[in-house]
Amino acid sequence: MLVRERITSTGIHAVLIAYSLLALFPLALIVINSLKSKKAIFRDPVGLPVGEAFSWKGYASVLTNSDFPLYFGNSLIVTCVSLFLILLFGAMASHALSEYRFPGDTFLGLYLILGIMVPIRLGTVALLQLVVDLNLANTLTALILVYTAQGLPIAIFIFTEFLKSVSREIKDSARIDGLSEYRIFFEVVVPLVRPVIATVAVFSMIPIWNDLWFPLILSPGEETRTVTLGVQQFIGQYTVNWGAVLASLSVAILPVLIMYVIFSKQLIRGITSGAVKG
Amino acid sequence: MATLELSGIKKSFGAVEVIHGLDLQVKDGELIVFVGPSGCGKSTMLRMIAGLEKVTEGVISIGGKRVDHLPPALRGIAMVFQSYALYPHKNVRGNLGFALKHAGVPQSEIDERVNTAAEILELAPLMDRKPRELSGGQRQRVAIGRAIVREPDVFLFDEPLSNLDAALRVHMRVEILKLHQRLGSTMVYVTHDQVEAMTLADRIVVFRDGQVEQVGTPLELYRNPVNTFVAGFIGSPAMNFLRADTDGNSVRIGGAHLCELNSSAGELQLGIRPEHLTLNEDGALKGVVSVFEHLGGESFVHVELPDKQTLVAKLDGELSFAPGEQCTLAIKPSQCHVFDMQGRKIVPNTHAMV
Ligand SMILES: Nc1ncnc2c1ncn2[C@@H]1O[C@H](COP(=O)(O)OP(=O)(O)OP(=O)(O)O)[C@@H](O)[C@H]1O
Ligand SMILES: [Mg+2]
């Protein structure tokens, strides 16, 4: 029996390890090659950055010879502000949908979630027109607004399911304790669904950080480029500074990684335990 | 401390009416228990008193003041929920003091009231723990503490003990009774456990389908149920109901005379409590034992009468019966409850009978 269990567990781990290797291989390749000279990249793409092959040049050109820090900052601002707005409005809308009964609530719920099925890129032309009309072209605000709209439906979808499961009695007991509906949301409901907030944050963050489409169309200006767009400057018509491209990509992975580490703690932690019977 | 008056309360969810006009006066300091089967509207009524549901029609007054338009926090009530409903991210002290802190009570007074409540409920060693680090009974004590701290006029309990195991439930029941004696507050307690109802209540309100069937002290309900529903709900094991008939002055089951009654001839139902049946060779109820349950101190004998009706008798624990054995039971005429076929009591007071 024990032997069999061990075999099963070894099998599971083998599959998981194989999958991890597969998923991590391209990432590793980017990081390894970002630390090599251009020649070495082409001579031996999978070789390790040791000895002659090693070179800081990519990072040096990224950090000194370009506006990379500016792009990086733009990306951070856009991602963080959009994320904040998505989480705030998404959670509040879902709370309203799951907690209150009002005329048209089912319709409103469906309407808010419908966005999942409509690819926002289809509306690019109209969006661009709108942004220009609002004098928001080449601003980070334009990106933030679009990303918030893009992230809300899926956020509301996930939040609504979870907020419905928050015990009604806890909210009622807060009501009896005299909290206003806003404070019930912020002081009772939000702490209860922190793991869900973290999940939605990770889900919403990655497409925003990695997006190339909207920065290219809505704010390609020198001052408002994001990292993904900024990287393009190293890809010239005739030459490509591969060291710099790979170095900037490596640096761009960092914030996502950091955010993931922060949120993953929450992802795992079941904070509700003990609140209600269970 | 205050009286609680409900008059003409109706409640509808959409087109469905779940409470059909309810009147009740709760005296100052009274512990009143709502009992009834699942879905009969007990929680809904309690939530309306708390202000968590709007009343569709009717007036609720606490201490003579009309409150049904006020938000929960201003009604002078506190509520304890079945699932405890503690704030999971606050420790016990935080949970106890939350309402007061929110109401802007000075910190020194919060500390004093929290400490008093903790002392009453023996929570002092647990003050820095989070709810998830407490046992079920401890969590429920914190929930009760949270209600005490607010010093309400009326305490509302919605099945506070039904998540606890049997032993703890008995213990907490006594705790609640002690608490009521100590604070002397008006309390409304919802349960579907009739033992809880009998032991705790000053008066019991029996609900069925959004209507009050009977209000009275536990003994009144036990001795004088107005219909078969109340009779079957109060008492454990439940009352036996037997089909009987009468010629106008003698009630008989399968020809055997049981008690006397002045009424028109016809069919009726006879209610007999298991604990009122005795073993007696000369008894009127002869039958065959079908099941015998031994509980140690007492035993339940299920007897099948010749006309295929069965009844349960609660007898001495020293006895022993084998299935198939003959058994003859007797009942005092004064302990028979007579109901018509619609389940309404026929004679208001059985003790008046011979
Ligand atoms: N929010 C609601 N919307 C619609 N119907 C409801 C709502 N809340 C309760 N009801 C209905 O009202 C009736 C009474 O429910 P209630 O919760 O008061 O029963 P209860 O006596 O407390 O039962 P239990 O012993 O199971 O707790 C039920 O038929 C229930 O389906
Ligand atoms: Mg209920």
PDB file of N, CA, C and O in Angstrom, chain B residues 114-164:
ATOM      1  N   VAL B 114     -16.459  45.911  28.441  1.00  0.00           N
ATOM      2  CA  VAL B 114     -15.917  44.679  27.852  1.00  0.00           C
ATOM      3  C   VAL B 114     -15.422  43.751  28.954  1.00  0.00           C
ATOM      4  O   VAL B 114     -15.693  42.546  28.946  1.00  0.00           O
ATOM      5  N   ASN B 115     -14.737  44.322  29.939  1.00  0.00           N
ATOM      6  CA  ASN B 115     -14.213  43.479  31.011  1.00  0.00           C
ATOM      7  C   ASN B 115     -15.329  42.857  31.844  1.00  0.00           C
ATOM      8  O   ASN B 115     -15.234  41.705  32.259  1.00  0.00           O
ATOM      9  N   THR B 116     -16.389  43.634  32.084  1.00  0.00           N
ATOM     10  CA  THR B 116     -17.517  43.072  32.832  1.00  0.00           C
ATOM     11  C   THR B 116     -18.119  41.889  32.086  1.00  0.00           C
ATOM     12  O   THR B 116     -18.356  40.821  32.653  1.00  0.00           O
ATOM     13  N   ALA B 117     -18.340  42.086  30.787  1.00  0.00           N
ATOM     14  CA  ALA B 117     -18.931  41.006  29.982  1.00  0.00           C
ATOM     15  C   ALA B 117     -18.011  39.791  29.972  1.00  0.00           C
ATOM     16  O   ALA B 117     -18.459  38.650  30.112  1.00  0.00           O
ATOM     17  N   ALA B 118     -16.711  40.052  29.840  1.00  0.00           N
ATOM     18  CA  ALA B 118     -15.750  38.951  29.798  1.00  0.00           C
ATOM     19  C   ALA B 118     -15.780  38.175  31.100  1.00  0.00           C
ATOM     20  O   ALA B 118     -15.655  36.949  31.118  1.00  0.00           O
ATOM     21  N   GLU B 119     -15.996  38.916  32.183  1.00  0.00           N
ATOM     22  CA  GLU B 119     -16.024  38.259  33.490  1.00  0.00           C
ATOM     23  C   GLU B 119     -17.284  37.402  33.622  1.00  0.00           C
ATOM     24  O   GLU B 119     -17.222  36.239  34.031  1.00  0.00           O
ATOM     25  N   ILE B 120     -18.424  37.959  33.211  1.00  0.00           N
ATOM     26  CA  ILE B 120     -19.676  37.202  33.292  1.00  0.00           C
ATOM     27  C   ILE B 120     -19.558  35.901  32.509  1.00  0.00           C
ATOM     28  O   ILE B 120     -20.002  34.847  32.949  1.00  0.00           O
ATOM     29  N   LEU B 121     -18.938  35.966  31.337  1.00  0.00           N
ATOM     30  CA  LEU B 121     -18.919  34.802  30.446  1.00  0.00           C
ATOM     31  C   LEU B 121     -17.614  34.013  30.533  1.00  0.00           C
ATOM     32  O   LEU B 121     -17.368  33.119  29.739  1.00  0.00           O
ATOM     33  N   GLU B 122     -16.757  34.399  31.496  1.00  0.00           N
ATOM     34  CA  GLU B 122     -15.468  33.711  31.684  1.00  0.00           C
ATOM     35  C   GLU B 122     -14.647  33.706  30.402  1.00  0.00           C
ATOM     36  O   GLU B 122     -14.117  32.684  29.977  1.00  0.00           O
ATOM     37  N   LEU B 123     -14.545  34.869  29.799  1.00  0.00           N
ATOM     38  CA  LEU B 123     -13.782  34.975  28.554  1.00  0.00           C
ATOM     39  C   LEU B 123     -12.407  35.587  28.771  1.00  0.00           C
ATOM     40  O   LEU B 123     -11.617  35.687  27.839  1.00  0.00           O
ATOM     41  N   ALA B 124     -12.130  36.006  30.009  1.00  0.00           N
ATOM     42  CA  ALA B 124     -10.909  36.765  30.268  1.00  0.00           C
ATOM     43  C   ALA B 124      -9.640  36.128  29.683  1.00  0.00           C
ATOM     44  O   ALA B 124      -8.835  36.824  29.073  1.00  0.00           O
ATOM     45  N   PRO B 125      -9.433  34.813  29.810  1.00  0.00           N
ATOM     46  CA  PRO B 125      -8.173  34.255  29.275  1.00  0.00           C
ATOM     47  C   PRO B 125      -8.118  34.216  27.751  1.00  0.00           C
ATOM     48  O   PRO B 125      -7.082  33.915  27.184  1.00  0.00           O
ATOM     49  N   LEU B 126      -9.231  34.506  27.090  1.00  0.00           N
ATOM     50  CA  LEU B 126      -9.271  34.338  25.634  1.00  0.00           C
ATOM     51  C   LEU B 126      -9.235  35.664  24.891  1.00  0.00           C
ATOM     52  O   LEU B 126      -9.357  35.702  23.672  1.00  0.00           O
ATOM     53  N   MET B 127      -9.064  36.763  25.641  1.00  0.00           N
ATOM     54  CA  MET B 127      -9.299  38.077  25.052  1.00  0.00           C
ATOM     55  C   MET B 127      -8.467  38.388  23.814  1.00  0.00           C
ATOM     56  O   MET B 127      -8.866  39.179  22.977  1.00  0.00           O
ATOM     57  N   ASP B 128      -7.268  37.786  23.692  1.00  0.00           N
ATOM     58  CA  ASP B 128      -6.411  38.153  22.570  1.00  0.00           C
ATOM     59  C   ASP B 128      -6.461  37.154  21.429  1.00  0.00           C
ATOM     60  O   ASP B 128      -5.682  37.238  20.483  1.00  0.00           O
ATOM     61  N   ARG B 129      -7.389  36.198  21.509  1.00  0.00           N
ATOM     62  CA  ARG B 129      -7.462  35.198  20.441  1.00  0.00           C
ATOM     63  C   ARG B 129      -8.384  35.654  19.326  1.00  0.00           C
ATOM     64  O   ARG B 129      -9.303  36.421  19.528  1.00  0.00           O
ATOM     65  N   LYS B 130      -8.104  35.120  18.149  1.00  0.00           N
ATOM     66  CA  LYS B 130      -8.996  35.335  17.010  1.00  0.00           C
ATOM     67  C   LYS B 130     -10.105  34.270  17.050  1.00  0.00           C
ATOM     68  O   LYS B 130      -9.891  33.190  17.596  1.00  0.00           O
ATOM     69  N   PRO B 131     -11.255  34.574  16.457  1.00  0.00           N
ATOM     70  CA  PRO B 131     -12.357  33.589  16.490  1.00  0.00           C
ATOM     71  C   PRO B 131     -11.952  32.200  16.022  1.00  0.00           C
ATOM     72  O   PRO B 131     -12.416  31.209  16.560  1.00  0.00           O
ATOM     73  N   ARG B 132     -11.061  32.124  15.011  1.00  0.00           N
ATOM     74  CA  ARG B 132     -10.743  30.787  14.504  1.00  0.00           C
ATOM     75  C   ARG B 132      -9.951  29.968  15.513  1.00  0.00           C
ATOM     76  O   ARG B 132      -9.809  28.767  15.345  1.00  0.00           O
ATOM     77  N   GLU B 133      -9.437  30.632  16.545  1.00  0.00           N
ATOM     78  CA  GLU B 133      -8.690  29.894  17.561  1.00  0.00           C
ATOM     79  C   GLU B 133      -9.558  29.495  18.750  1.00  0.00           C
ATOM     80  O   GLU B 133      -9.045  29.132  19.800  1.00  0.00           O
ATOM     81  N   LEU B 134     -10.878  29.625  18.590  1.00  0.00           N
ATOM     82  CA  LEU B 134     -11.781  29.303  19.694  1.00  0.00           C
ATOM     83  C   LEU B 134     -12.635  28.089  19.341  1.00  0.00           C
ATOM     84  O   LEU B 134     -12.877  27.803  18.177  1.00  0.00           O
ATOM     85  N   SER B 135     -13.108  27.406  20.394  1.00  0.00           N
ATOM     86  CA  SER B 135     -14.033  26.296  20.155  1.00  0.00           C
ATOM     87  C   SER B 135     -15.430  26.861  19.901  1.00  0.00           C
ATOM     88  O   SER B 135     -15.682  28.040  20.131  1.00  0.00           O
ATOM     89  N   GLY B 136     -16.330  25.994  19.451  1.00  0.00           N
ATOM     90  CA  GLY B 136     -17.687  26.442  19.154  1.00  0.00           C
ATOM     91  C   GLY B 136     -18.358  27.107  20.345  1.00  0.00           C
ATOM     92  O   GLY B 136     -18.945  28.177  20.227  1.00  0.00           O
ATOM     93  N   GLY B 137     -18.236  26.492  21.505  1.00  0.00           N
ATOM     94  CA  GLY B 137     -18.874  27.049  22.696  1.00  0.00           C
ATOM     95  C   GLY B 137     -18.282  28.396  23.061  1.00  0.00           C
ATOM     96  O   GLY B 137     -19.000  29.330  23.438  1.00  0.00           O
ATOM     97  N   GLN B 138     -16.950  28.509  22.923  1.00  0.00           N
ATOM     98  CA  GLN B 138     -16.299  29.785  23.241  1.00  0.00           C
ATOM     99  C   GLN B 138     -16.736  30.869  22.265  1.00  0.00           C
ATOM    100  O   GLN B 138     -16.991  32.000  22.654  1.00  0.00           O
ATOM    101  N   ARG B 139     -16.848  30.488  21.000  1.00  0.00           N
ATOM    102  CA  ARG B 139     -17.291  31.469  20.007  1.00  0.00           C
ATOM    103  C   ARG B 139     -18.697  31.971  20.346  1.00  0.00           C
ATOM    104  O   ARG B 139     -18.978  33.156  20.244  1.00  0.00           O
ATOM    105  N   GLN B 140     -19.553  31.040  20.740  1.00  0.00           N
ATOM    106  CA  GLN B 140     -20.917  31.456  21.038  1.00  0.00           C
ATOM    107  C   GLN B 140     -20.924  32.344  22.288  1.00  0.00           C
ATOM    108  O   GLN B 140     -21.704  33.282  22.369  1.00  0.00           O
ATOM    109  N   ARG B 141     -20.022  32.064  23.240  1.00  0.00           N
ATOM    110  CA  ARG B 141     -19.946  32.945  24.408  1.00  0.00           C
ATOM    111  C   ARG B 141     -19.505  34.344  23.998  1.00  0.00           C
ATOM    112  O   ARG B 141     -20.003  35.342  24.523  1.00  0.00           O
ATOM    113  N   VAL B 142     -18.557  34.421  23.062  1.00  0.00           N
ATOM    114  CA  VAL B 142     -18.128  35.749  22.589  1.00  0.00           C
ATOM    115  C   VAL B 142     -19.316  36.464  21.928  1.00  0.00           C
ATOM    116  O   VAL B 142     -19.541  37.647  22.153  1.00  0.00           O
ATOM    117  N   ALA B 143     -20.071  35.697  21.141  1.00  0.00           N
ATOM    118  CA  ALA B 143     -21.218  36.312  20.464  1.00  0.00           C
ATOM    119  C   ALA B 143     -22.214  36.845  21.490  1.00  0.00           C
ATOM    120  O   ALA B 143     -22.759  37.939  21.327  1.00  0.00           O
ATOM    121  N   ILE B 144     -22.432  36.084  22.558  1.00  0.00           N
ATOM    122  CA  ILE B 144     -23.342  36.553  23.601  1.00  0.00           C
ATOM    123  C   ILE B 144     -22.735  37.765  24.312  1.00  0.00           C
ATOM    124  O   ILE B 144     -23.428  38.742  24.609  1.00  0.00           O
ATOM    125  N   GLY B 145     -21.407  37.696  24.521  1.00  0.00           N
ATOM    126  CA  GLY B 145     -20.722  38.819  25.161  1.00  0.00           C
ATOM    127  C   GLY B 145     -20.878  40.094  24.353  1.00  0.00           C
ATOM    128  O   GLY B 145     -21.089  41.179  24.900  1.00  0.00           O
ATOM    129  N   ARG B 146     -20.809  39.942  23.056  1.00  0.00           N
ATOM    130  CA  ARG B 146     -20.939  41.108  22.192  1.00  0.00           C
ATOM    131  C   ARG B 146     -22.318  41.751  22.361  1.00  0.00           C
ATOM    132  O   ARG B 146     -22.464  42.959  22.267  1.00  0.00           O
ATOM    133  N   ALA B 147     -23.311  40.895  22.624  1.00  0.00           N
ATOM    134  CA  ALA B 147     -24.652  41.436  22.865  1.00  0.00           C
ATOM    135  C   ALA B 147     -24.732  42.109  24.233  1.00  0.00           C
ATOM    136  O   ALA B 147     -25.283  43.200  24.363  1.00  0.00           O
ATOM    137  N   ILE B 148     -24.136  41.476  25.255  1.00  0.00           N
ATOM    138  CA  ILE B 148     -24.207  42.028  26.611  1.00  0.00           C
ATOM    139  C   ILE B 148     -23.581  43.412  26.679  1.00  0.00           C
ATOM    140  O   ILE B 148     -24.113  44.339  27.296  1.00  0.00           O
ATOM    141  N   VAL B 149     -22.424  43.544  26.004  1.00  0.00           N
ATOM    142  CA  VAL B 149     -21.661  44.782  26.068  1.00  0.00           C
ATOM    143  C   VAL B 149     -22.505  45.980  25.641  1.00  0.00           C
ATOM    144  O   VAL B 149     -22.358  47.080  26.140  1.00  0.00           O
ATOM    145  N   ARG B 150     -23.428  45.747  24.743  1.00  0.00           N
ATOM    146  CA  ARG B 150     -24.221  46.866  24.236  1.00  0.00           C
ATOM    147  C   ARG B 150     -25.325  47.281  25.194  1.00  0.00           C
ATOM    148  O   ARG B 150     -26.008  48.266  24.967  1.00  0.00           O
ATOM    149  N   GLU B 151     -25.512  46.511  26.264  1.00  0.00           N
ATOM    150  CA  GLU B 151     -26.541  46.797  27.268  1.00  0.00           C
ATOM    151  C   GLU B 151     -27.886  47.111  26.628  1.00  0.00           C
ATOM    152  O   GLU B 151     -28.454  48.190  26.824  1.00  0.00           O
ATOM    153  N   PRO B 152     -28.411  46.162  25.868  1.00  0.00           N
ATOM    154  CA  PRO B 152     -29.649  46.428  25.126  1.00  0.00           C
ATOM    155  C   PRO B 152     -30.881  46.317  26.009  1.00  0.00           C
ATOM    156  O   PRO B 152     -30.827  45.746  27.095  1.00  0.00           O
ATOM    157  N   ASP B 153     -31.996  46.872  25.516  1.00  0.00           N
ATOM    158  CA  ASP B 153     -33.277  46.695  26.194  1.00  0.00           C
ATOM    159  C   ASP B 153     -33.801  45.284  25.961  1.00  0.00           C
ATOM    160  O   ASP B 153     -34.407  44.686  26.834  1.00  0.00           O
ATOM    161  N   VAL B 154     -33.590  44.800  24.760  1.00  0.00           N
ATOM    162  CA  VAL B 154     -34.116  43.484  24.402  1.00  0.00           C
ATOM    163  C   VAL B 154     -33.003  42.663  23.746  1.00  0.00           C
ATOM    164  O   VAL B 154     -32.326  43.147  22.840  1.00  0.00           O
ATOM    165  N   PHE B 155     -32.817  41.438  24.232  1.00  0.00           N
ATOM    166  CA  PHE B 155     -31.882  40.504  23.602  1.00  0.00           C
ATOM    167  C   PHE B 155     -32.648  39.628  22.622  1.00  0.00           C
ATOM    168  O   PHE B 155     -33.729  39.132  22.941  1.00  0.00           O
ATOM    169  N   LEU B 156     -32.089  39.420  21.456  1.00  0.00           N
ATOM    170  CA  LEU B 156     -32.706  38.523  20.487  1.00  0.00           C
ATOM    171  C   LEU B 156     -31.733  37.373  20.214  1.00  0.00           C
ATOM    172  O   LEU B 156     -30.569  37.603  19.929  1.00  0.00           O
ATOM    173  N   PHE B 157     -32.213  36.156  20.333  1.00  0.00           N
ATOM    174  CA  PHE B 157     -31.362  34.997  20.053  1.00  0.00           C
ATOM    175  C   PHE B 157     -31.999  34.196  18.928  1.00  0.00           C
ATOM    176  O   PHE B 157     -33.153  33.798  19.026  1.00  0.00           O
ATOM    177  N   ASP B 158     -31.257  33.927  17.860  1.00  0.00           N
ATOM    178  CA  ASP B 158     -31.793  33.073  16.798  1.00  0.00           C
ATOM    179  C   ASP B 158     -31.067  31.735  16.806  1.00  0.00           C
ATOM    180  O   ASP B 158     -29.962  31.623  16.298  1.00  0.00           O
ATOM    181  N   GLU B 159     -31.675  30.743  17.402  1.00  0.00           N
ATOM    182  CA  GLU B 159     -31.107  29.401  17.511  1.00  0.00           C
ATOM    183  C   GLU B 159     -29.628  29.438  17.871  1.00  0.00           C
ATOM    184  O   GLU B 159     -28.787  28.881  17.154  1.00  0.00           O
ATOM    185  N   PRO B 160     -29.275  30.083  18.987  1.00  0.00           N
ATOM    186  CA  PRO B 160     -27.857  30.279  19.273  1.00  0.00           C
ATOM    187  C   PRO B 160     -27.117  28.980  19.562  1.00  0.00           C
ATOM    188  O   PRO B 160     -25.903  28.934  19.460  1.00  0.00           O
ATOM    189  N   LEU B 161     -27.823  27.933  19.923  1.00  0.00           N
ATOM    190  CA  LEU B 161     -27.124  26.730  20.362  1.00  0.00           C
ATOM    191  C   LEU B 161     -27.171  25.591  19.363  1.00  0.00           C
ATOM    192  O   LEU B 161     -26.623  24.534  19.598  1.00  0.00           O
ATOM    193  N   SER B 162     -27.809  25.811  18.213  1.00  0.00           N
ATOM    194  CA  SER B 162     -28.032  24.633  17.370  1.00  0.00           C
ATOM    195  C   SER B 162     -26.788  24.176  16.626  1.00  0.00           C
ATOM    196  O   SER B 162     -26.787  23.107  16.045  1.00  0.00           O
ATOM    197  N   ASN B 163     -25.707  24.964  16.662  1.00  0.00           N
ATOM    198  CA  ASN B 163     -24.471  24.474  16.054  1.00  0.00           C
ATOM    199  C   ASN B 163     -23.577  23.742  17.043  1.00  0.00           C
ATOM    200  O   ASN B 163     -22.492  23.310  16.691  1.00  0.00           O
ATOM    201  N   LEU B 164     -24.019  23.658  18.294  1.00  0.00           N
ATOM    202  CA  LEU B 164     -23.157  23.050  19.308  1.00  0.00           C
ATOM    203  C   LEU B 164     -23.529  21.587  19.512  1.00  0.00           C
ATOM    204  O   LEU B 164     -24.636  21.166  19.194  1.00  0.00           O
TER     205      LEU B 164
END
